[in-house]
Amino acid sequence: PRISEQQFGNFQNVEEVWESKQERHEFGRFYYRFKSGEAGLDVYSRVSSFISTLIRDCQQYEKAGYNLDTINVVIITHGL
Protein backbone atom coordinates (compact mmCIF):
# COMPACT_ATOMS: atom_id res chain seq x y z
CA PRO A 1 0.00 0.00 0.00
CA ARG A 2 1.23 3.44 -0.86
CA ILE A 3 -0.67 5.14 1.95
CA SER A 4 0.80 3.64 5.12
CA GLU A 5 2.93 4.52 8.12
CA GLN A 6 6.61 5.28 7.71
CA GLN A 7 8.61 2.13 8.38
CA PHE A 8 11.21 2.87 11.06
CA GLY A 9 12.85 -0.57 10.93
CA ASN A 10 12.99 -3.34 13.47
CA PHE A 11 14.64 -2.08 16.63
CA GLN A 12 15.20 -4.61 19.39
CA ASN A 13 18.22 -2.94 20.97
CA VAL A 14 17.84 0.35 22.86
CA GLU A 15 21.40 1.35 21.91
CA GLU A 16 20.60 0.97 18.21
CA VAL A 17 17.54 3.18 18.63
CA TRP A 18 19.63 5.89 20.28
CA GLU A 19 22.36 5.66 17.61
CA SER A 20 19.84 5.84 14.79
CA LYS A 21 18.16 8.89 16.30
CA GLN A 22 21.53 10.64 16.59
CA GLU A 23 22.43 9.76 12.99
CA ARG A 24 19.02 11.00 11.80
CA HIS A 25 19.54 14.29 13.62
CA GLU A 26 22.97 14.76 11.97
CA PHE A 27 21.91 13.59 8.50
CA GLY A 28 18.49 15.22 8.34
CA ARG A 29 15.10 13.90 9.35
CA PHE A 30 13.63 13.88 5.83
CA TYR A 31 16.54 12.08 4.13
CA TYR A 32 17.73 9.67 6.81
CA ARG A 33 16.78 6.06 6.05
CA PHE A 34 16.53 3.71 9.00
CA LYS A 35 18.14 0.28 8.76
CA SER A 36 15.48 -1.99 7.23
CA GLY A 37 13.17 1.02 7.27
CA GLU A 38 12.56 4.08 5.12
CA ALA A 39 13.20 7.79 5.00
CA GLY A 40 10.64 10.57 4.93
CA LEU A 41 11.58 10.96 1.27
CA ASP A 42 10.46 7.38 0.63
CA VAL A 43 7.09 8.13 2.20
CA TYR A 44 6.80 11.32 0.15
CA SER A 45 7.51 9.36 -3.04
CA ARG A 46 4.87 6.73 -2.23
CA VAL A 47 2.23 9.33 -1.43
CA SER A 48 3.05 11.39 -4.53
CA SER A 49 2.62 8.27 -6.63
CA PHE A 50 -0.76 7.63 -4.98
CA ILE A 51 -1.95 11.18 -5.68
CA SER A 52 -0.89 10.90 -9.34
CA THR A 53 -2.84 7.65 -9.65
CA LEU A 54 -5.89 9.20 -7.99
CA ILE A 55 -5.83 12.10 -10.45
CA ARG A 56 -5.44 9.73 -13.40
CA ASP A 57 -8.33 7.58 -12.16
CA CYS A 58 -10.56 10.65 -11.81
CA GLN A 59 -9.70 11.70 -15.35
CA GLN A 60 -10.62 8.23 -16.62
CA TYR A 61 -13.96 8.37 -14.78
CA GLU A 62 -14.63 11.78 -16.32
CA LYS A 63 -13.85 10.44 -19.82
CA ALA A 64 -16.24 7.55 -19.16
CA GLY A 65 -19.01 10.07 -18.59
CA TYR A 66 -19.13 10.29 -14.81
CA ASN A 67 -19.82 13.69 -13.28
CA LEU A 68 -16.96 14.22 -10.84
CA ASP A 69 -18.98 16.87 -9.03
CA THR A 70 -21.19 14.07 -7.70
CA ILE A 71 -18.39 11.70 -6.66
CA ASN A 72 -16.82 11.84 -3.19
CA VAL A 73 -13.34 10.59 -2.37
CA VAL A 74 -12.43 10.35 1.31
CA ILE A 75 -8.83 9.88 2.37
CA ILE A 76 -7.97 9.85 6.06
CA THR A 77 -4.34 10.06 7.17
CA HIS A 78 -2.17 11.89 9.65
CA GLY A 79 1.05 13.83 9.30
CA LEU A 80 4.54 12.47 8.86
XYZ file of C-alpha atoms in Angstrom:
80
model
C 0.000 0.000 0.000
C 1.230 3.441 -0.857
C -0.673 5.135 1.954
C 0.799 3.644 5.118
C 2.931 4.522 8.117
C 6.612 5.283 7.707
C 8.614 2.132 8.378
C 11.214 2.867 11.056
C 12.849 -0.568 10.934
C 12.988 -3.342 13.467
C 14.642 -2.081 16.632
C 15.201 -4.610 19.394
C 18.220 -2.940 20.974
C 17.844 0.351 22.859
C 21.404 1.353 21.911
C 20.602 0.971 18.214
C 17.542 3.176 18.626
C 19.626 5.891 20.281
C 22.361 5.663 17.609
C 19.842 5.838 14.788
C 18.160 8.887 16.301
C 21.527 10.639 16.589
C 22.425 9.763 12.989
C 19.025 10.995 11.797
C 19.543 14.291 13.621
C 22.968 14.762 11.970
C 21.911 13.591 8.502
C 18.487 15.219 8.339
C 15.098 13.898 9.351
C 13.633 13.877 5.832
C 16.540 12.077 4.127
C 17.732 9.667 6.813
C 16.781 6.060 6.045
C 16.530 3.712 9.001
C 18.144 0.278 8.759
C 15.483 -1.991 7.234
C 13.170 1.023 7.266
C 12.564 4.076 5.121
C 13.204 7.793 5.001
C 10.644 10.572 4.930
C 11.584 10.961 1.275
C 10.460 7.376 0.627
C 7.089 8.134 2.205
C 6.804 11.318 0.149
C 7.511 9.363 -3.044
C 4.867 6.729 -2.228
C 2.231 9.334 -1.428
C 3.053 11.386 -4.529
C 2.622 8.269 -6.626
C -0.759 7.633 -4.977
C -1.949 11.184 -5.683
C -0.895 10.898 -9.343
C -2.838 7.645 -9.651
C -5.892 9.198 -7.991
C -5.835 12.102 -10.453
C -5.444 9.728 -13.398
C -8.328 7.579 -12.162
C -10.560 10.654 -11.814
C -9.695 11.700 -15.348
C -10.622 8.234 -16.619
C -13.960 8.370 -14.779
C -14.628 11.777 -16.321
C -13.847 10.443 -19.824
C -16.235 7.555 -19.155
C -19.010 10.074 -18.592
C -19.127 10.291 -14.808
C -19.818 13.685 -13.278
C -16.960 14.222 -10.842
C -18.978 16.872 -9.031
C -21.185 14.074 -7.700
C -18.386 11.698 -6.660
C -16.816 11.841 -3.192
C -13.342 10.586 -2.371
C -12.433 10.353 1.306
C -8.825 9.877 2.366
C -7.969 9.848 6.057
C -4.343 10.058 7.173
C -2.168 11.885 9.646
C 1.055 13.828 9.299
C 4.543 12.467 8.863
